Coordinates of C-alpha atoms and ligand atoms in Angstrom, one line a residue:
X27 CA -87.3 46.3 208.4
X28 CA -86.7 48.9 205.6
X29 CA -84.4 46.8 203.6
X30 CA -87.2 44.1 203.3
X31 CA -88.7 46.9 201.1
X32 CA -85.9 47.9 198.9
X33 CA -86.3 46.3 195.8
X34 CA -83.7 44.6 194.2
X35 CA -83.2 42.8 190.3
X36 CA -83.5 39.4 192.0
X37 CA -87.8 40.6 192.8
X38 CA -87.5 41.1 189.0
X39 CA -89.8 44.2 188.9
X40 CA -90.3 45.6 185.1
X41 CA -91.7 48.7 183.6
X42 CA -92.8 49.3 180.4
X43 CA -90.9 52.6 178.3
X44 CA -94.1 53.7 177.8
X45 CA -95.1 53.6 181.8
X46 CA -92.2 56.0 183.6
X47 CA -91.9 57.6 180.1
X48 CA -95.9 58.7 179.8
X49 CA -96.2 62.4 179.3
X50 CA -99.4 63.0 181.4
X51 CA -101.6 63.4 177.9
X52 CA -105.1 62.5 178.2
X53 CA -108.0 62.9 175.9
X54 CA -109.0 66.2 177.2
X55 CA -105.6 67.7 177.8
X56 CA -102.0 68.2 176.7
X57 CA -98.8 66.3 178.0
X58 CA -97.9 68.0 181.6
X59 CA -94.4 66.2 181.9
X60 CA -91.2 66.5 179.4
X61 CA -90.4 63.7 177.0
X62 CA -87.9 61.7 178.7
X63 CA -85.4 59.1 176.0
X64 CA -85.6 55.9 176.5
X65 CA -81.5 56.0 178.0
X66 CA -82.3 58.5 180.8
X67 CA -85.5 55.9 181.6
X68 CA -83.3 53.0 181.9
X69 CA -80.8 55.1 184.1
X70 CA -84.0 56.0 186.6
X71 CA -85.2 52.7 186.3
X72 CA -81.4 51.2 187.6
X73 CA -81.3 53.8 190.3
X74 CA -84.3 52.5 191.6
X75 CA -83.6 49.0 191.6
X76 CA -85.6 47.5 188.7
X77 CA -84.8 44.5 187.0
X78 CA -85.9 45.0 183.4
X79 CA -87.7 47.2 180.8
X80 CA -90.0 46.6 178.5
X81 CA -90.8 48.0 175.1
X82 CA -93.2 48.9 172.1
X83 CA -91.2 49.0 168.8
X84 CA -92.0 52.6 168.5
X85 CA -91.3 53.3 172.0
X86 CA -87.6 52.8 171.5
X87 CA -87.7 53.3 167.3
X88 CA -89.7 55.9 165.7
X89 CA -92.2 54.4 162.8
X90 CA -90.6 56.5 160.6
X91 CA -86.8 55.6 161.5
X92 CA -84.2 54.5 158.9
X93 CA -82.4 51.1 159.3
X94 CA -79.5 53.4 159.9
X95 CA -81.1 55.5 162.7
X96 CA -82.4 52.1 164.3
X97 CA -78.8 50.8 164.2
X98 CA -77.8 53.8 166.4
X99 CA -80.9 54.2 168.4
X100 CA -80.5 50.4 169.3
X101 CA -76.8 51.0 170.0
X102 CA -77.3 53.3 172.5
X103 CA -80.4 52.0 174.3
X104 CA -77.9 48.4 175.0
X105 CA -75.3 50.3 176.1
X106 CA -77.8 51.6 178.6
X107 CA -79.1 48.6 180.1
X108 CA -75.6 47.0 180.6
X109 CA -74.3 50.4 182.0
X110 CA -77.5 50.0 184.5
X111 CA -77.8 46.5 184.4
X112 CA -81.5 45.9 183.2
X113 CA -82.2 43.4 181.0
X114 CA -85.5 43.5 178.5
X115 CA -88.0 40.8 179.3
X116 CA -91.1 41.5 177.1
X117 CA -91.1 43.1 173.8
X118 CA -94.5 44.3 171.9
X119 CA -95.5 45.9 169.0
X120 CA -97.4 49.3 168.8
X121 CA -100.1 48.4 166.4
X122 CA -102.6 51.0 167.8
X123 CA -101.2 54.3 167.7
X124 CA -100.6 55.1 163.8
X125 CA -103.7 55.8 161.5
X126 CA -103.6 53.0 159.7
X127 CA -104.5 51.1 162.3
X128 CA -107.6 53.2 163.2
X129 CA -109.7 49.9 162.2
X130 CA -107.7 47.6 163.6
X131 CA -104.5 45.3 163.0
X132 CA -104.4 41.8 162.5
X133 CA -108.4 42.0 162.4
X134 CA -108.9 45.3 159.9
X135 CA -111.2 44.9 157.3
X136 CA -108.5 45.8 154.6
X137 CA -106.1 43.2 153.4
X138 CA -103.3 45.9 152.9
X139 CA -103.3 46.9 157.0
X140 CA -103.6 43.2 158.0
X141 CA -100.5 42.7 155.6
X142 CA -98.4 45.5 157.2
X143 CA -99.7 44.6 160.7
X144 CA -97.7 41.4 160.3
X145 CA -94.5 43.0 158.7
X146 CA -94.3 45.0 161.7
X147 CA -94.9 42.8 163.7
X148 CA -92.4 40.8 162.5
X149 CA -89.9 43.6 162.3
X150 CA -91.1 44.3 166.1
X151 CA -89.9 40.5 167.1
X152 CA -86.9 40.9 165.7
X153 CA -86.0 43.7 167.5
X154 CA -87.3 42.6 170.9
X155 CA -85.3 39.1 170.2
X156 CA -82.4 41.1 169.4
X157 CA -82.9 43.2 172.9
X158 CA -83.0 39.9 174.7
X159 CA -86.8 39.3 175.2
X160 CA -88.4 36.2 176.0
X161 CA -92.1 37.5 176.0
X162 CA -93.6 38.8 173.2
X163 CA -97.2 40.4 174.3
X164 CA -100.2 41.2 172.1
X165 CA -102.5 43.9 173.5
X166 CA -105.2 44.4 170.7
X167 CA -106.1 47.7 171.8
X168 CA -107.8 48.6 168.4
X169 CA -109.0 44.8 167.3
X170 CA -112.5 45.7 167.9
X171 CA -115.2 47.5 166.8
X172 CA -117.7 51.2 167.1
X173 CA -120.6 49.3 165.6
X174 CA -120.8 45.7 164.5
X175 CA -122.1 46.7 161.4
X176 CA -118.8 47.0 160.2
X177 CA -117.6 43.5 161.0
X178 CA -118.4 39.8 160.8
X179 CA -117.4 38.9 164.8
X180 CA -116.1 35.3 163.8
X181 CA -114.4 37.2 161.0
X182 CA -112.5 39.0 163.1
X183 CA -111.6 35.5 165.0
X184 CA -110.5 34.0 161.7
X185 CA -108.6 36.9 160.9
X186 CA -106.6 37.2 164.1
X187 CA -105.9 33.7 164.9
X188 CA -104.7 33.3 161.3
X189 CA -101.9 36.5 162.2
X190 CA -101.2 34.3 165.1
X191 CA -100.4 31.3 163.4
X192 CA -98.4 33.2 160.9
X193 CA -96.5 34.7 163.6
X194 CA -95.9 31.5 165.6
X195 CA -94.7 30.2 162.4
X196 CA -92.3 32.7 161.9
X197 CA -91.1 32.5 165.4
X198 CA -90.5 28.8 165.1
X199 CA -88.8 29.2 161.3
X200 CA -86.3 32.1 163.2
X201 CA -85.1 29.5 165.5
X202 CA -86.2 32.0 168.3
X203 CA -86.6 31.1 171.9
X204 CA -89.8 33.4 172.0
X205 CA -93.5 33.0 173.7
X206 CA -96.2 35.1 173.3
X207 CA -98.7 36.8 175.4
X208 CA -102.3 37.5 174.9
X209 CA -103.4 40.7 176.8
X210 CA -107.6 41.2 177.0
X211 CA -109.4 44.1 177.5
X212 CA -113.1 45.0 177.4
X213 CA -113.1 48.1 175.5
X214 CA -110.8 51.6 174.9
X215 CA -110.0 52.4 172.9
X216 CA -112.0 50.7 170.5
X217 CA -116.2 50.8 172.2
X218 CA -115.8 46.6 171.9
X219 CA -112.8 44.8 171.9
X220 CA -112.5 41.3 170.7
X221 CA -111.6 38.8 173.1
X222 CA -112.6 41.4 176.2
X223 CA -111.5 39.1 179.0
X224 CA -108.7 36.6 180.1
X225 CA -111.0 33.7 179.7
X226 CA -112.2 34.6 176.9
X227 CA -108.3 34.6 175.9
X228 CA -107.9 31.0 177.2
X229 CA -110.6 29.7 175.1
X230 CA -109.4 31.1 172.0
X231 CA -105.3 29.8 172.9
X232 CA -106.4 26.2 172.3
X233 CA -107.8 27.1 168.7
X234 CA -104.0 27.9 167.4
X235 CA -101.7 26.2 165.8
X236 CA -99.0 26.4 168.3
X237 CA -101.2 26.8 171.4
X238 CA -98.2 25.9 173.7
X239 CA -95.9 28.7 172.8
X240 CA -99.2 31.4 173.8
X241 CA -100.4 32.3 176.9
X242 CA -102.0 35.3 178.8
X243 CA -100.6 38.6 180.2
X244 CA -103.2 39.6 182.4
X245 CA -103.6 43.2 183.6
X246 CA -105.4 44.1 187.3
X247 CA -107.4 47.2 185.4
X248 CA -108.9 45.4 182.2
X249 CA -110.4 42.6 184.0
X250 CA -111.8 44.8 186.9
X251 CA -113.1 47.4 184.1
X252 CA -115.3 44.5 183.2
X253 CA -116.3 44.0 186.7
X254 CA -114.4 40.7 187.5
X255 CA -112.1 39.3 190.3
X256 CA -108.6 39.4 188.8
X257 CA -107.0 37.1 190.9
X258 CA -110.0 34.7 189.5
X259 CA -108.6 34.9 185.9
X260 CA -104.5 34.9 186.9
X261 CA -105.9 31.5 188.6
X262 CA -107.6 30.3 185.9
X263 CA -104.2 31.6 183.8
X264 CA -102.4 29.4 186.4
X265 CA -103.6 26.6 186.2
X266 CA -104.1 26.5 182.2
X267 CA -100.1 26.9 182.6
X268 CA -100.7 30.0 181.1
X269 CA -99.7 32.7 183.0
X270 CA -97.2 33.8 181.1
X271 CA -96.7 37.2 182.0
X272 CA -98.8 39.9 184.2
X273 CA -99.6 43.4 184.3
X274 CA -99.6 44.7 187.9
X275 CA -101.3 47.9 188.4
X276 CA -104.8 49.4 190.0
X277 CA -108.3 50.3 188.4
X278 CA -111.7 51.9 190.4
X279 CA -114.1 48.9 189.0
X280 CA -116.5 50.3 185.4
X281 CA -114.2 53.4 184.7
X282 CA -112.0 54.0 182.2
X283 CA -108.5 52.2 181.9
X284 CA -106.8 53.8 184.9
X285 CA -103.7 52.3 185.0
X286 CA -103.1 53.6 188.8
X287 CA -100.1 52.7 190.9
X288 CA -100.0 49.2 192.1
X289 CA -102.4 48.5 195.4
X290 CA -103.0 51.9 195.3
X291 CA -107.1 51.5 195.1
X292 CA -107.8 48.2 196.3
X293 CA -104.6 46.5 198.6
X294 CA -107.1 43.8 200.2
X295 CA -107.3 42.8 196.4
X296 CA -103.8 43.5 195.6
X297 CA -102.4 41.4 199.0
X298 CA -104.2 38.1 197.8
X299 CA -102.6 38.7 194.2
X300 CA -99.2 39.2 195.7
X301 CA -100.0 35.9 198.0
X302 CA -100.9 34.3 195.2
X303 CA -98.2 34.8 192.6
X304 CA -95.8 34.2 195.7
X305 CA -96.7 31.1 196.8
X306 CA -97.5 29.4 193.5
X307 CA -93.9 30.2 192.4
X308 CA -94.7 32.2 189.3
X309 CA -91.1 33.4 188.5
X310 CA -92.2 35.8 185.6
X311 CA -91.4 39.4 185.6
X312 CA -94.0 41.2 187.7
X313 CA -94.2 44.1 185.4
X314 CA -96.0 47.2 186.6
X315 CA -98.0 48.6 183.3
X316 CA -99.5 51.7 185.2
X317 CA -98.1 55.7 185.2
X318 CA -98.2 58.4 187.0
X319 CA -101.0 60.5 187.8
X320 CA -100.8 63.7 185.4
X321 CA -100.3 66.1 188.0
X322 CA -96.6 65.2 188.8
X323 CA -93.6 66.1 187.4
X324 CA -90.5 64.0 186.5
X325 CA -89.5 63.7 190.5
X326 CA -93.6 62.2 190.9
X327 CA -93.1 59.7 188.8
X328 CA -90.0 58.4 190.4
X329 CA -92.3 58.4 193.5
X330 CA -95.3 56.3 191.6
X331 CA -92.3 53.7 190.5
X332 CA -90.7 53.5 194.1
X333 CA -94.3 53.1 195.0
X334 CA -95.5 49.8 193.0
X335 CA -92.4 47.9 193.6
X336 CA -92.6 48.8 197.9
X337 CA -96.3 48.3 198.1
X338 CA -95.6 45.1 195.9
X339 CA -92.8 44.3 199.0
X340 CA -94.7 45.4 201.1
X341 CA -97.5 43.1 200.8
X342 CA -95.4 40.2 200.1
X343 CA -94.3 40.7 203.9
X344 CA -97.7 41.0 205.2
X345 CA -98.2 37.2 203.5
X346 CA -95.2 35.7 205.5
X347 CA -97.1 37.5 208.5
X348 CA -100.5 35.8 207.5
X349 CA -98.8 32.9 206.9
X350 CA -97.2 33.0 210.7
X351 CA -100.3 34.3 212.3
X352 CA -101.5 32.1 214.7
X353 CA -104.7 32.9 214.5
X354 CA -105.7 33.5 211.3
X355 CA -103.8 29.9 210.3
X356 CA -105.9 28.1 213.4
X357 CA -109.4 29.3 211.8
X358 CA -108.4 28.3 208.3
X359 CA -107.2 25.0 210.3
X360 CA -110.7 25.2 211.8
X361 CA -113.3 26.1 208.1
X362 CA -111.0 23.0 206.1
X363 CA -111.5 20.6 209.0
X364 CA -112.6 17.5 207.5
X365 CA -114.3 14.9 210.3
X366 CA -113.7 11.7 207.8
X367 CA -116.9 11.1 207.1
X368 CA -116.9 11.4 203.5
X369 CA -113.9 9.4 203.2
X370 CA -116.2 6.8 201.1
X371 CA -117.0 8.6 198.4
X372 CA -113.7 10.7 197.8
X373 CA -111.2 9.3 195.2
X374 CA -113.7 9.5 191.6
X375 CA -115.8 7.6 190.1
X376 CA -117.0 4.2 190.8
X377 CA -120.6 2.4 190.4
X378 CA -120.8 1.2 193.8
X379 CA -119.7 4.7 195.0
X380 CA -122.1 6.0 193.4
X381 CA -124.6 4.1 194.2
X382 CA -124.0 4.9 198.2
X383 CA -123.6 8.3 197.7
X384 CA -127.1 8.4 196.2
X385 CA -128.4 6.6 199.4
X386 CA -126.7 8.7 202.0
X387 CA -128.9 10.7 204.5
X388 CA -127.1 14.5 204.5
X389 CA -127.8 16.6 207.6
X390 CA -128.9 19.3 206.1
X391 CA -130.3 21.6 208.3
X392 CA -127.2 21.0 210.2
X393 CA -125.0 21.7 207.3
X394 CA -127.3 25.0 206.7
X395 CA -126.5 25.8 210.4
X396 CA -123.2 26.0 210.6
X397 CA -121.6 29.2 210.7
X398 CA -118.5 29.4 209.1
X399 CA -116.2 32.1 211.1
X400 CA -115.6 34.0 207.9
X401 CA -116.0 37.2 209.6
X402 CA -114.1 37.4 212.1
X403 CA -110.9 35.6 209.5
X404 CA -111.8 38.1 206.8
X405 CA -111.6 40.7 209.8
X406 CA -108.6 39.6 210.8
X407 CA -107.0 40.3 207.4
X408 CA -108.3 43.5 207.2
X409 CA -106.4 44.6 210.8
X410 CA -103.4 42.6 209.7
X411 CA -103.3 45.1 206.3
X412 CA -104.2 48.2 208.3
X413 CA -101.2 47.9 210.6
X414 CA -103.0 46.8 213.7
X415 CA -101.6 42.8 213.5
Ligands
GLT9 C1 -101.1 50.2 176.3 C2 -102.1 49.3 177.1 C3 -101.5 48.3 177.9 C4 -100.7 47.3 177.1 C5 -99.5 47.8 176.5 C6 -98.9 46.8 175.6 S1 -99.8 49.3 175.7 O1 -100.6 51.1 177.2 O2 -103.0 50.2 177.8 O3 -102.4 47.7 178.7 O4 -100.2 46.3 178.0 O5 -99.2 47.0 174.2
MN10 MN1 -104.5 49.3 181.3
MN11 MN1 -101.2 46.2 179.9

C-alpha cells in the first residue's frame, strides 16, 4: 500500500530550481530559509525520487555571469543530474526579475528592452537545449500593465506575437527539437496581464506563425485567481492538442498567487485533475510550480516536495478506486442511460432530420422532472476522498 505512493522517475514528477530553492521572501519580509545551489537541489530532488528539473536562465546562471563562469556553472549542474539521474524537461527565461524589465519584455514600450528581451531569450534556449529540454515555457509575468494609459492593448499583441514569431523562427533555423509553452495569468505582478487566462492563450496560438510548435502550460493558481475551473481550461488545452505542459500546485480562489502544495486547498478539485490527466494519457512532465510555506526550514521543504508528488499518488489511486466502485460506476451507468429514442436525429446534419426534429413533441415537464441522482454520486466522491469508501 505505501509503495503505491513512492514516487518514482517513471511518474515523471518535475520541480522548478526556483520551487525547492525559494528562500521564503515575500513582499513584506526577508528570506527565512538559506540559499541552497542549484547541485545540492538536484541531489534533494533525486533523493526523493523526482524525475526532472526545471530552470530559469538565471536560476542556474547569474545575469551578470561570464561565458567562462557559465561554462563551469553548466559543468557542474550536468554532472549533477547524471550523478542523480534527473533529466531537465522545460527550460524558461527570467524576463521579470531585472529592472529593465520593470515595463515589460517582449511587450515594453522601448525598442532597446524588447531587443534584449529576445537576445536573452535566445541565449536562454540555447542553454535549456543544451541541458536537454524539450519545453520551452513563457510566463509573462511583467507583459502587462499599472494603467492602460501607458499602452495601446493590441500593441502589446503585435508586439509579443511578433517576439514569438522571431523566436519560433530561430528555433526552427537552430535545427532544435524545441516547443514552447504559453503560461497565463491574470495579474501579479503587473495590476493587468496580457493574455490573463488559458483561453485567452488558445485564441491568441492560432494567430502565430508556427502555431503548431506553441501550446499552453497551465497552472492550478492563475486560473483559479481569476475565478475559473481549471480542469475546464487543461480540457479545453486538451482537446486544442495543446496541453503542452502543466503547472500543478494549489490557490484559495481571488487571492494572491499562492503557489500552495499540490491538493493542499482544494483535493475534490485536485482528484478530477489527476483523473483527468490520467486517463487522457497526457504523458508530459507533471511539474509541481509551488513552494514551501515561509515558515519552514530546509527539512519543510523536503516535506512540501514529498507532499505534491504523494498527494499527486495518492489521488491517482483514489481514481482506480472510483473507477472500481460499484456504485459510483452503476449511477454514472444510470445519468448516461440513453433509452434510443433520439436515435433519429443523432449523426449531423440532414434536411429531412431536421425537418423531424422541428416537429417532434418533447416531454418536457417530464424532462424538467427528472431528478438526476447527482447528490448522492457527488456524495459518494466526497466519502471515497475522505477515507470512508
Ligand atoms: C514564476 C511564476 C510561475 C512561472 C515561472 C516560469 S516563474 O515563479 O510565478 O508561475 O511558471 O517563468
Ligand atoms: Mn503561480
Ligand atoms: Mn507557473
Amino acid at each position: 500500500m505505501t509503495d503505491l505512493y513512492q514516487p518514482k522517475p517513471e511518474h515523471k514528477f518535475t520541480f522548478g530550481l526556483w520551487t525547492v530553492g525559494n528562500v521564503g521572501r515575500d513582499p513584506f519580509g526577508e528570506p527565512t530559509r538559506p540559499f541552497v545551489s542549484p547541485v545540492d537541489l538536484v541531489k534533494m530532488l533525486g533523493e526523493i525520487g523526482a524525475y526532472g528539473v526545471n530552470l530559469h536562465d538565471n536560476d542556474l546562471v547569474p545575469i551578470d555571469a561570464t561565458p567562462a563562469q557559465q561554462t563551469r556553472i553548466v559543468a557542474d549542474f550536468k554532472r549533477a543530474l547524471d550523478d542523480n539521474g534527473l533529466v531537465v524537461p522545460m527550460a524558461t527565461t527570467n524576463l521579470f526579475s531585472d529592472p529593465a524589465f520593470k515595463d515589460g519584455a517582449f511587450t515594453a514600450n522601448d525598442s532597446r528592452v524588447r531587443a534584449y528581451a529576445l537576445q536573452k531569450t535566445m541565449r536562454s534556449i540555447d542553454l535549456g537545449v543544451e541541458l536537454g529540454a524539450s519545453y520551452y515555457v513563457f510566463w509573462g509575468g511583467r507583459e502587462g500593465t499599472e494603467s492602460d494609459t501607458t499602452k495601446d492593448p493590441v500593441e502589446a499583441l503585435e508586439r509579443f506575437r511578433y517576439a514569438l514569431n522571431f523566436l519560433c523562427a530561430y528555433v526552427i533555423d537552430q535545427g532544435y527539437e524545441l516547443k514552447f509553452a504559453l503560461e497565463a495569468k491574470p495579474n501579479e505582478p503587473r495590476s493587468d496581464i496580457y493574455l490573463p487566462t488559458t483561453g485567452a492563450m488558445l485564441g491568441f496560438i492560432e494567430t502565430l506563425d508556427h502555431s503548431e510548435m506553441v501550446g499552453v502550460n497551465p497552472e492550478v493558481a492563475h486560473e483559479h485567481m481569476a475565478g475559473l475551473n481549471f480542469l475546464h481550461a487543461v480540457a479545453q488545452a486538451w482537446d486544442a492538442g495543446k496541453l503542452f505542459h502543466i503547472d500543478l500546485n494549489d490557490q484559495n480562489y481571488a487571492r494572491y498567487d499562492q503557489d500552495l502544495r499540490f491538493g493542499s486547498q482544494n483535493p475534490k478539485a485536485a482528484f478530477f485533475l489527476v483523473k483527468f490527466l490520467e486517463q487522457v494519457g497526457y504523458d508530459g512532465p507533471r511539474h509541481f510550480d509551488a513552494h514551501a510555506y515561509r515558515t519552514e526550514d530546509l527539512a519543510g521543504v523536503r516535506d512540501f516536495a514529498a507532499g505534491c508528488m504523494r498527494t499527486y499518488l495518492i489521488l491517482k489511486e483514489k481514481v482506480q478506486r472510483f473507477n472500481a466502485d460499484p456504485e459510483i460506476q452503476a449511477l454514472l451507468a444510470e445519468i448516461n442511460a440513453d433509452d434510443g429514442s433520439m436515435t433519429p436525429f443523432v449523426g449531423g446534419y440532414t434536411s429531412q432530420k431536421a425537418a423531424s426534429l422541428k416537429d417532434y413533441r418533447f416531454d418536457r415537464a417530464a424532462l424538467g422532472a427528472r431528478g438526476l441522482n447527482y447528490e448522492r454520486l457527488d456524495q459518494l466522491v466526497i466519502e471515497l476522498l475522505l477515507g470512508v469508501r
